[in-house]
Coordinates of C-alpha atoms and ligand atoms in Angstrom, one line a residue:
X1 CA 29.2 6.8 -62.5
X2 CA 31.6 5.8 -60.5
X3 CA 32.7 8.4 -58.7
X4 CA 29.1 9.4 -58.0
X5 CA 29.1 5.3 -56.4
X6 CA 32.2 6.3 -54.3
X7 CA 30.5 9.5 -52.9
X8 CA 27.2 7.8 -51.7
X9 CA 29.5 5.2 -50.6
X10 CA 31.2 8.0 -48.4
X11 CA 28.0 9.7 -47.4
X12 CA 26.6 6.1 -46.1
X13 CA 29.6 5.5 -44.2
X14 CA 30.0 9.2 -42.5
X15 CA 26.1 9.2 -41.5
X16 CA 26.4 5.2 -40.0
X17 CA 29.6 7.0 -37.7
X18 CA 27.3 10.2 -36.9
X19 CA 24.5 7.7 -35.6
X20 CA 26.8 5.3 -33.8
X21 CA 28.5 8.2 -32.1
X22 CA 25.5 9.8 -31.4
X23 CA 23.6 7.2 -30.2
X24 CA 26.6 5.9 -27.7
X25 CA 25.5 8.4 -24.7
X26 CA 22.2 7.1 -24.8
X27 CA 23.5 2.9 -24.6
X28 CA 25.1 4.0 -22.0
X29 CA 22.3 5.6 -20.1
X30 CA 20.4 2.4 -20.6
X31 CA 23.2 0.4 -19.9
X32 CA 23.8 2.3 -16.8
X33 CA 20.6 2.5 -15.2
X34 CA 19.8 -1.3 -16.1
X35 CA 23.0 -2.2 -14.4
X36 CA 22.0 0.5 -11.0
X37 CA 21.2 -1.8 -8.5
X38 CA 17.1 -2.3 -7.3
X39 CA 15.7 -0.4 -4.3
X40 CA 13.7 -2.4 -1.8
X41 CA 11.1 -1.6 0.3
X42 CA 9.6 -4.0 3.1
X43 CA 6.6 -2.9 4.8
X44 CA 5.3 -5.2 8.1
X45 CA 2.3 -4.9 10.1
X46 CA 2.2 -6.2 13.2
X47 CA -0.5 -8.5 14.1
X48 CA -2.4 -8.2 11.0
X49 CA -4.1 -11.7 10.0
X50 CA -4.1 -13.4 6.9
X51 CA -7.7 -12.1 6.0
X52 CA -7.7 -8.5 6.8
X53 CA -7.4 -7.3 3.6
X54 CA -10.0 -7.4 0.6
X55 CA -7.9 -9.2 -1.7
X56 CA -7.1 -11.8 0.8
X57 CA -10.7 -12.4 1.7
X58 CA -12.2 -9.7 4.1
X59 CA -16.0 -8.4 3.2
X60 CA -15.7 -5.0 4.7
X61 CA -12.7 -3.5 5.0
X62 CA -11.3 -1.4 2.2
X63 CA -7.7 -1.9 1.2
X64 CA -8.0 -0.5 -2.0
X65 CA -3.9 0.6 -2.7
X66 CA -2.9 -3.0 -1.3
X67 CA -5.7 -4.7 -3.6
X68 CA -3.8 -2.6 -6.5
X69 CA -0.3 -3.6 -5.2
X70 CA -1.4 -7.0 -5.7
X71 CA -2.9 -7.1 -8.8
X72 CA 0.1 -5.5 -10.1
X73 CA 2.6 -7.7 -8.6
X74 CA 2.4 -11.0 -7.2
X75 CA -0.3 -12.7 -4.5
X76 CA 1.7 -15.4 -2.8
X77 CA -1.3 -17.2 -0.4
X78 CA 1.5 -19.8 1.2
X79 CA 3.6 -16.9 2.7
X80 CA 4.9 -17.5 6.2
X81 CA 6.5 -15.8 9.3
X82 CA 8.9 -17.6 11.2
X83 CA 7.3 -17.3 14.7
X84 CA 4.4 -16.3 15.8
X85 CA 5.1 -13.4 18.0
X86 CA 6.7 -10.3 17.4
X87 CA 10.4 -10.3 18.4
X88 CA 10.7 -13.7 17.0
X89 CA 9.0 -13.1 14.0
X90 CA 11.4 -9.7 13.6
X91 CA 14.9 -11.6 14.2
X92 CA 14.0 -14.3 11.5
X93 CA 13.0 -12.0 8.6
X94 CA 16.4 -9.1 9.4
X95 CA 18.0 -12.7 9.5
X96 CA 17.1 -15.2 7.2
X97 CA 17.7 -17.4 10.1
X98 CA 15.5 -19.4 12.7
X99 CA 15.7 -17.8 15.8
X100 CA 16.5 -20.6 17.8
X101 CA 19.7 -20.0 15.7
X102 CA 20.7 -16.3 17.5
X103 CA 19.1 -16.9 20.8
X104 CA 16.1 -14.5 19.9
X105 CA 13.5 -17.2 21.3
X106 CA 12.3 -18.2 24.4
X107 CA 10.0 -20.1 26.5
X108 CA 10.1 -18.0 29.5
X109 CA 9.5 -15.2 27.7
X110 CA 8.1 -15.0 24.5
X111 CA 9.2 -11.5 23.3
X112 CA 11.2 -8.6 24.7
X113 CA 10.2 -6.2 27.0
X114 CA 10.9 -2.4 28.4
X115 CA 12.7 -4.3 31.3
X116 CA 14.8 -6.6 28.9
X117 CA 18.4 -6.2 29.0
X118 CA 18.9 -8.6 25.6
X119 CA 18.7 -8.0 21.8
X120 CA 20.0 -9.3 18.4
X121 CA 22.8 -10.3 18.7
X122 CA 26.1 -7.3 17.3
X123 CA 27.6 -11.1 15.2
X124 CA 24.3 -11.6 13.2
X125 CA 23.7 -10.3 9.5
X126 CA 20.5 -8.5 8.7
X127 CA 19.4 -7.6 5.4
X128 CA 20.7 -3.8 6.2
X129 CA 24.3 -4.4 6.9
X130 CA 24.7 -7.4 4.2
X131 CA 23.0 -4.5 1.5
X132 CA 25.4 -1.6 3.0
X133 CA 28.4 -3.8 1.8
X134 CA 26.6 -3.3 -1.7
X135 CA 26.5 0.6 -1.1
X136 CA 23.0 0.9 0.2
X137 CA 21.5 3.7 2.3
X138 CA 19.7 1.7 4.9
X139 CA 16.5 3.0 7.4
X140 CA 14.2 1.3 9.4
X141 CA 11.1 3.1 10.2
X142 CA 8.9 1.5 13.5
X143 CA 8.6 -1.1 15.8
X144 CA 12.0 -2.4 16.2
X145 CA 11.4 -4.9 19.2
X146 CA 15.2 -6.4 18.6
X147 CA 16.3 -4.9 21.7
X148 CA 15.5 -1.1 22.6
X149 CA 19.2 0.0 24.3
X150 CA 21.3 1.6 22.2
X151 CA 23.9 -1.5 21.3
X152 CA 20.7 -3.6 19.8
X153 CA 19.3 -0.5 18.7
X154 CA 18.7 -0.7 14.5
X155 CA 21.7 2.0 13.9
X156 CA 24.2 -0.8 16.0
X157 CA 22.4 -3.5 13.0
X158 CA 23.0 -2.0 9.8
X159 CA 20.9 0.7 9.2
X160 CA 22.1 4.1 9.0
X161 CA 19.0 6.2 10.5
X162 CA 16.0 4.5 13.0
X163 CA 12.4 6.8 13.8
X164 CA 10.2 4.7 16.1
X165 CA 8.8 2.9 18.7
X166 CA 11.4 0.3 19.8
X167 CA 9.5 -2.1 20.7
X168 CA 5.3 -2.9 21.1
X169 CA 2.9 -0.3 21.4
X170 CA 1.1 -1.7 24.6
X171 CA 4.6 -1.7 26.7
X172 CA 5.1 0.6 29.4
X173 CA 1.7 0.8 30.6
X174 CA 1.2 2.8 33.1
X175 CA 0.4 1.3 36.7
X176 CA -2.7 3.3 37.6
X177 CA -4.9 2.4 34.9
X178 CA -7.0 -1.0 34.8
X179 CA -5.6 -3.3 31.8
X180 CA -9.4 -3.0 30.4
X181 CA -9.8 0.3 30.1
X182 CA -6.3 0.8 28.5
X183 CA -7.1 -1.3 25.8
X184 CA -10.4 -0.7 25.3
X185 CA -10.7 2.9 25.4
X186 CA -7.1 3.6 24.8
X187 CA -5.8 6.9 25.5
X188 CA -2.2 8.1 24.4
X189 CA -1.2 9.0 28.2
X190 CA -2.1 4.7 29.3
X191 CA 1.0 4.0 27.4
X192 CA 4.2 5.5 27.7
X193 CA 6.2 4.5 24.9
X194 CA 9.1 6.1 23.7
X195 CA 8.8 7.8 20.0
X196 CA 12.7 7.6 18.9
X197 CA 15.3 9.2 16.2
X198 CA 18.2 7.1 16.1
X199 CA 19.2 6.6 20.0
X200 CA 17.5 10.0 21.0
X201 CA 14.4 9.5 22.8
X202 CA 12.3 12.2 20.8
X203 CA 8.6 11.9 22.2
X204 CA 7.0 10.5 24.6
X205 CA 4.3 8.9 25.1
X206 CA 4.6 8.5 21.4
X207 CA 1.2 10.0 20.0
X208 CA 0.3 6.8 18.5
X209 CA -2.8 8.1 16.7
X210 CA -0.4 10.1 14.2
X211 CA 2.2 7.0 14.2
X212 CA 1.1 5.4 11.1
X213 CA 1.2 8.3 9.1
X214 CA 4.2 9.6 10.4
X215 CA 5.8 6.5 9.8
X216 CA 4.5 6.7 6.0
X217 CA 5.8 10.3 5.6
X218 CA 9.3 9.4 7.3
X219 CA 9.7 6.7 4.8
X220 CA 9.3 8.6 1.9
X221 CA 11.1 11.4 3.0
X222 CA 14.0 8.9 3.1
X223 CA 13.5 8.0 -0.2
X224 CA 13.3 11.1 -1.6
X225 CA 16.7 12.3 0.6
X226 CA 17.8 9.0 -1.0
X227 CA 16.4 8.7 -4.3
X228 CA 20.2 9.1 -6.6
X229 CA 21.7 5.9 -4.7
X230 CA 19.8 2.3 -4.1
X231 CA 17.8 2.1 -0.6
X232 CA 16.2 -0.1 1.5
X233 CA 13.8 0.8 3.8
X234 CA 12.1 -1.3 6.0
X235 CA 8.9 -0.1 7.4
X236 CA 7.4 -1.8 10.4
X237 CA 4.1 -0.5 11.3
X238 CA 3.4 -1.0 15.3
X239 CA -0.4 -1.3 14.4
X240 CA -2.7 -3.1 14.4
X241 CA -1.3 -4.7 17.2
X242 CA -3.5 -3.3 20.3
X243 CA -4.3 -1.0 21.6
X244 CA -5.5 0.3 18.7
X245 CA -5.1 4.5 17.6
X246 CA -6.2 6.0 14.4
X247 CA -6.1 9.4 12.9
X248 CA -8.7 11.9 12.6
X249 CA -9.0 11.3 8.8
X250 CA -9.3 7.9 9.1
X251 CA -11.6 7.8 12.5
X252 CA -15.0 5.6 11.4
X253 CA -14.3 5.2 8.0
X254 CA -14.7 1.6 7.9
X255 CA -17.5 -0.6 7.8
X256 CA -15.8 -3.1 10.0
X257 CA -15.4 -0.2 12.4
X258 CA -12.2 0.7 14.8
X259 CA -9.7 -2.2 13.6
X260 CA -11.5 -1.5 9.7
X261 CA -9.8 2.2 10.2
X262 CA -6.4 1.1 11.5
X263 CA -6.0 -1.4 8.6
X264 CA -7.5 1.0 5.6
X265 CA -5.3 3.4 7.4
X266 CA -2.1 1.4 6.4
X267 CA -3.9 1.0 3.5
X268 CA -3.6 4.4 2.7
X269 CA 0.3 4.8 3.8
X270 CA 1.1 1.6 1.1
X271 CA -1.1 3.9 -1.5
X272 CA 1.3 6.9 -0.2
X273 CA 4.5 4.9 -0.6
X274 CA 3.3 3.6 -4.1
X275 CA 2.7 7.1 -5.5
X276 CA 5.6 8.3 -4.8
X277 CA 7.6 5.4 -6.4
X278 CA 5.8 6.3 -9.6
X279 CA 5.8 10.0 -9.6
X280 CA 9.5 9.8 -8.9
X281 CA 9.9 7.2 -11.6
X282 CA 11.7 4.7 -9.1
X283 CA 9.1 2.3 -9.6
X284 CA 10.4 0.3 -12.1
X285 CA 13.5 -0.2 -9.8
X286 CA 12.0 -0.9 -6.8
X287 CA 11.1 -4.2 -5.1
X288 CA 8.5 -3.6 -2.5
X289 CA 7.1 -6.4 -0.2
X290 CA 4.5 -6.2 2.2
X291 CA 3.4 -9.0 5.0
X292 CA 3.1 -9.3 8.6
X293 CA 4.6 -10.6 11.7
X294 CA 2.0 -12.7 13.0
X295 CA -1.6 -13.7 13.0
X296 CA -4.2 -11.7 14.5
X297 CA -4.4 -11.0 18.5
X298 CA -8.0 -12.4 18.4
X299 CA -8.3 -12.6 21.8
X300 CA -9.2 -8.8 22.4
X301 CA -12.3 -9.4 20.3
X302 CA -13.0 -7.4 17.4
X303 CA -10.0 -5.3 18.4
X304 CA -8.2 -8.2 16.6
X305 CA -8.2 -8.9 12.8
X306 CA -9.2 -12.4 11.3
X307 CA -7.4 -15.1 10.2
X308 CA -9.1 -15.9 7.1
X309 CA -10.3 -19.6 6.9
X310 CA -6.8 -20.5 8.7
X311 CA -7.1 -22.7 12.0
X312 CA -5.2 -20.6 15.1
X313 CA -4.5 -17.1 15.9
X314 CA -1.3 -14.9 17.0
X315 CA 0.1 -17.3 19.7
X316 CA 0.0 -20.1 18.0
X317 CA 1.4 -22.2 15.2
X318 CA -1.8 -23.4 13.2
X319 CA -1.7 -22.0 10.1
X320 CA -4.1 -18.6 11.1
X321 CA -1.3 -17.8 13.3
X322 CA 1.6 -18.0 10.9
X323 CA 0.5 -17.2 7.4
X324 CA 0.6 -14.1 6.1
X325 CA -0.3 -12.2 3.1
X326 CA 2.6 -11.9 0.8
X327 CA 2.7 -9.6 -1.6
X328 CA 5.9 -8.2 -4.2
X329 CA 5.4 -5.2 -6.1
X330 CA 7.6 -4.4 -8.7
X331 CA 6.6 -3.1 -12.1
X332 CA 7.9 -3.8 -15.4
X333 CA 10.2 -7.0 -14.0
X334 CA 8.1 -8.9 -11.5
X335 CA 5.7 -11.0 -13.2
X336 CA 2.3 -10.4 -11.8
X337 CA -0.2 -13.6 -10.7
X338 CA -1.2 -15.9 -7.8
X339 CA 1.6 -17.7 -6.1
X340 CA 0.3 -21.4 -4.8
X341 CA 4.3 -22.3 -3.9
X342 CA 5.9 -21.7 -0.2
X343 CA 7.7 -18.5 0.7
X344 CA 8.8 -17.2 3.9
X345 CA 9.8 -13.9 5.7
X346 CA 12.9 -15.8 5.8
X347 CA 13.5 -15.6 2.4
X348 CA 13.4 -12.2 1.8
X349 CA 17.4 -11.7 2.9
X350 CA 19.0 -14.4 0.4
X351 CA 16.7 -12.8 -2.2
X352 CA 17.4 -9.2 -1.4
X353 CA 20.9 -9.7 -1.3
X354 CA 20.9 -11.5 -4.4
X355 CA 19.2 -8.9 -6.0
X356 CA 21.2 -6.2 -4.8
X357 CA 24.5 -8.5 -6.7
X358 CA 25.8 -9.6 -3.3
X359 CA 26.5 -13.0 -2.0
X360 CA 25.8 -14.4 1.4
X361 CA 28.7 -14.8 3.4
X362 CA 29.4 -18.6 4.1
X363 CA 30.3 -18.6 7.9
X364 CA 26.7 -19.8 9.1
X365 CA 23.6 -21.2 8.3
X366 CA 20.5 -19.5 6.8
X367 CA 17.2 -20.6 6.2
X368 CA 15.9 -18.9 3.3
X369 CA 15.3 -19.7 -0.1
X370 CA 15.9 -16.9 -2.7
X371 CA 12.7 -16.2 -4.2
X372 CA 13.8 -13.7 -7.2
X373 CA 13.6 -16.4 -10.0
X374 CA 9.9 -17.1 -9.1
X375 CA 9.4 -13.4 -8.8
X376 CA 10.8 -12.6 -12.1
X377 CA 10.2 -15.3 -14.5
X378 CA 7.5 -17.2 -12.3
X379 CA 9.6 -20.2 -11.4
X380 CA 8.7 -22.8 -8.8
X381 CA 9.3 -21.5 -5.8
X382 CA 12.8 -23.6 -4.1
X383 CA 10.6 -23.4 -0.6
X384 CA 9.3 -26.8 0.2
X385 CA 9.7 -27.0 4.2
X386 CA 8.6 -25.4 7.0
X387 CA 10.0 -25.7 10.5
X388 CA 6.9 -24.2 12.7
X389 CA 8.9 -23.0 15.8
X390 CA 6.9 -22.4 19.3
X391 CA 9.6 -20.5 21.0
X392 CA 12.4 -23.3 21.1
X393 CA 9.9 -26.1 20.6
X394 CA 9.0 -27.3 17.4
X395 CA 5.0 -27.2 16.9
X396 CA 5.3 -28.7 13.7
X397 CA 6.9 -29.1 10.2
X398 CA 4.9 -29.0 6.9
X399 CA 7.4 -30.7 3.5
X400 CA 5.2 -30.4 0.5
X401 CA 1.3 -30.0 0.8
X402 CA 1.5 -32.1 4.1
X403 CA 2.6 -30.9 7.9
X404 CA 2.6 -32.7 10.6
X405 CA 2.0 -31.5 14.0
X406 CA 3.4 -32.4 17.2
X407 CA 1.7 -30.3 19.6
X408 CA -1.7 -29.5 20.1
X409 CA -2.5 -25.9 21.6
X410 CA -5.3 -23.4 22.9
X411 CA -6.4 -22.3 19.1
X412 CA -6.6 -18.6 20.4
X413 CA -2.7 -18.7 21.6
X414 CA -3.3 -17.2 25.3
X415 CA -3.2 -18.3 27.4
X416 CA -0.8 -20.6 26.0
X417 CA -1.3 -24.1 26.5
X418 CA 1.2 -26.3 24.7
X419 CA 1.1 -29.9 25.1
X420 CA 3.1 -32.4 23.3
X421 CA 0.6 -35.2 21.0
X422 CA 0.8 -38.9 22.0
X423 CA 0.4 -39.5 18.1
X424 CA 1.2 -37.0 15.9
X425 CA -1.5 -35.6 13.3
X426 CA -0.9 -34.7 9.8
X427 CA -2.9 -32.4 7.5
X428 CA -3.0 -31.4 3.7
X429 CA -2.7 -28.2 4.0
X430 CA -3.7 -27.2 0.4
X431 CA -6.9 -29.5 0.4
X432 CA -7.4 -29.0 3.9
X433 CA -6.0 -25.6 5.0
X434 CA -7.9 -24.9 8.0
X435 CA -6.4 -28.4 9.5
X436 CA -9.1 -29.9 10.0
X437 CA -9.4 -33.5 8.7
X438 CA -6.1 -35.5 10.4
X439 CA -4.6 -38.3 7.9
X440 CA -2.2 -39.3 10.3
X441 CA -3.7 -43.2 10.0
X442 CA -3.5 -43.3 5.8
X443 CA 0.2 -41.9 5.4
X444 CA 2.5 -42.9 8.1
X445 CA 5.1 -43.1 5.4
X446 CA 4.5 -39.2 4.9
X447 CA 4.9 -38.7 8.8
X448 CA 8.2 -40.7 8.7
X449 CA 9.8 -38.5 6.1
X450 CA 8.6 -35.4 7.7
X451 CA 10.2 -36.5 10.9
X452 CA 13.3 -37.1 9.0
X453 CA 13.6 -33.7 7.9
X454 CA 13.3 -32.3 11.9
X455 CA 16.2 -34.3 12.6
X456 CA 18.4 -33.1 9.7
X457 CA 17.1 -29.7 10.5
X458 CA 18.0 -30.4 14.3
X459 CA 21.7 -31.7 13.1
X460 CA 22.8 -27.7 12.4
X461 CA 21.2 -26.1 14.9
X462 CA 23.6 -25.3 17.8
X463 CA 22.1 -24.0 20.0
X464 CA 22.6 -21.0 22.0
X465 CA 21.6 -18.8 25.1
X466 CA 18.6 -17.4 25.1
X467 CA 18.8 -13.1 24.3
X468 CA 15.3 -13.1 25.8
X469 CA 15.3 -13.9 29.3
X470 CA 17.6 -11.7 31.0
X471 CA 15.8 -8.3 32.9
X472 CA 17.9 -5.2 33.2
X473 CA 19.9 -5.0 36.3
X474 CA 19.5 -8.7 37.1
Ligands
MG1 MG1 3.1 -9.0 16.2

């Protein structure tokens, strides 16, 4: 009897070994791949409002792949830009930093241009070089608009391949055709814009009714070339800034006609991007993020997208020229919902690089908050503040629910027309976000402790030369 105890005994212990040793491979597999760091995936329009999509709001466009992304991930409906116009905008989220921090601001000029002889700045961090110091394979697919010769270009920043246009899509304009014809019947040929591959000039004009699908194909291509190490790839659409161009497939699709196609057009390209995370199985290790730079250009009509119920436009900084859809996609960890809390473009670099298991290097100041522990467990988010740059002006500063403003401007940005208030105004901006009833009289306190926060914020800027102003040749 005993014996036959002793042999079971033996048979137990033999087959408990077999299992262990067999299952090891298979730990380490899951081990492995849990400990492989996440792929990231920004995608930026440019000039897209706050209400041009059907999940934020709009009643007749069709955004049916970003309505999915959203309902899947997370809907954050206080998500800011830093500026609000492009190059700005661009610096702060490749940053994490204000741009009146790198010089990429200006009052002169708002935004660089074909003749511009600036850019970003060869000392400053963006996301792409702080994640290649993690082992990242970097590309940014686009509009660049950080400074188009070939020491600003995004291959001298951090990113090891660049297809776009390097800067806005209405540049280089040529002289013989009258500024409303171009942009209301716009032709390729009215805009000569370069279509580049690293530092080679490969097109141009760029054929800017194939861009945004070229743009979606060259990013997945990427992906795919990329797919056995982590990437990030940051996609910046140059639509649907004007003048607006849309493919055949997508010509009159929507019911809110040419701007309606442009938007369900990039629609389509997140849809494209999307699939191809889950058919290649990298979807449950990607983090993909999609906003925009700036509110919509609503001064060329219904050739610019809507605001939502926001006061303002592109131009300004009321809330319809600043706030942006926010959305993070990332199945299996991101905890899907409606986000209330603050968030900013210029968190994403903090957060990425977190993500990725880097650290920020100490030797400056940033601005952003990282946002991964209200992404993944649905913390508060650490975003309380807002510093509303105008160029190197501060419009205003929102610290809780409340924001005061210090200028007053032409609600449709252009022209501009700035003008510092006697009294300040202050808004709640979740009772009252279209900034409409001022409470300036019943909360001075508030007002006080906003303008507390300026001056603290003021205290670390030094400030620096402007990258902006400066023409080629000059
Ligand atoms: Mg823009």
């Amino acid at each position: 009897m005993n014996k036959l105890l002793l042999i079971f005994y033996c048979l137990f212990i033999c087959t408990s070994l077999f299992l262990l040793t067999s299952c090891e491979p298979e730990t380490e597999k899951e081990e492995g791949s849990a400990q492989r760091s996440p792929n990231f995936v920004i995608i930026f329009a440019d000039d897209m409002g706050y209400g041009d999509l059907s999940s934020y709001g709009h009643p007749s466009i069709k955004t049916p792949h970003l309505d999915r992304m959203v309902s899947e991930g997370q809907k954050w409906t206080n998500f800011y830009s830093a500026a609000n116009v492009c190059t700005p905008s661009r610096a702060a989220l490749l940053t994490g930093r204000y741009p009146i921090r790198n010089g990429m601001c200006s009052d002169k000029r708002r935004v660089l241009f074909p003749d511009s002889d600036g850019g970003l700045p060869a000392t400053e961090n963006t996301i792409a070089k702080l994640l290649k110091e993690q082992g990242y394979a970097t590309a940014a697919i686009g509009k660049w608009h950080l400074g188009h010769l070939p020491q600003y270009l995004p291959t001298s920043h951090g990113f090891d391949y660049y297809f776009g246009i390097p800067y806005s899509n209405d540049m280089d304009r040529v002289n013989d055709i009258d500024r409303q014809e171009a942009f209301w019947n716009a032709k390729i040929d009215y805009f000569n814009v370069p279509l580049m591959r690293n530092e080679e000039i490969i097109e141009r004009p760029a054929d800017q009714r194939t861009i945004t699908n070229r743009y979606t194909q060259e990013a997945i291509s990427f992906m795919n070339d990329h797919a056995e190490e982590p990437f990030f790839v940051y996609l910046a659409h140059n639509l649907p800034h004007v003048p607006l161009f849309v493919s055949e497939d997508f010509t009159g699709v929507s019911d809110r006609g040419l701007y309606g196609d442009v938007i369900e057009e990039i629609d389509w390209g997140v849809g494209q991007i999307l699939d191809y995370l889950r058919e290649s199985g990298l979807d449950e290790n990607t983090l993909v993020v999609f906003t925009s730079d700036n509110g919509p250009w609503v001064i060329f009509d219904d050739h610019g997208g809507s605001s939502g119920l926001f006061h303002g436009a592109k131009g300004t900084s009321y809330e319809g020229g600043v706030r942006e859809p926010g959305v993070f996609w990332w199945p299996g960890t991101i905890s899907p919902g409606l986000v209330t809390d603050m968030g900013a473009t210029l968190d994403l670099l903090p957060t990425l690089v977190n993500l990725s298991g880097g650290t920020l290097p100490d030797d400056r100041e940033y601005d952003g908050y990282d946002l991964s522990q209200s992404l993944i467990y649905g913390d508060k988010s650490p975003r309380e503040e807002l510093i509303y740059y105008h160029s190197t002006r501060i419009f205003g500063a929102r610290k809780g629910n409340y924001k005061v403003h210090f200028f007053e401007n032409n609600p449709d940005g252009y022209p501009e027309r700035m003008r510092e208030l006697e009294k300040e105004k202050l808004y709640q901006v979740q009772h009252d976000p279209s900034e409409r009833f001022d409470l300036a009289e019943d909360y001075p306190e508030i007002i006080s402790e906003i303008k507390e926060m300026v001056e603290a914020h003021k205290g670390t800027v030094e400030k620096v030369p402007s990258n902006l102003e400066k023409r080629i040749g000059e």
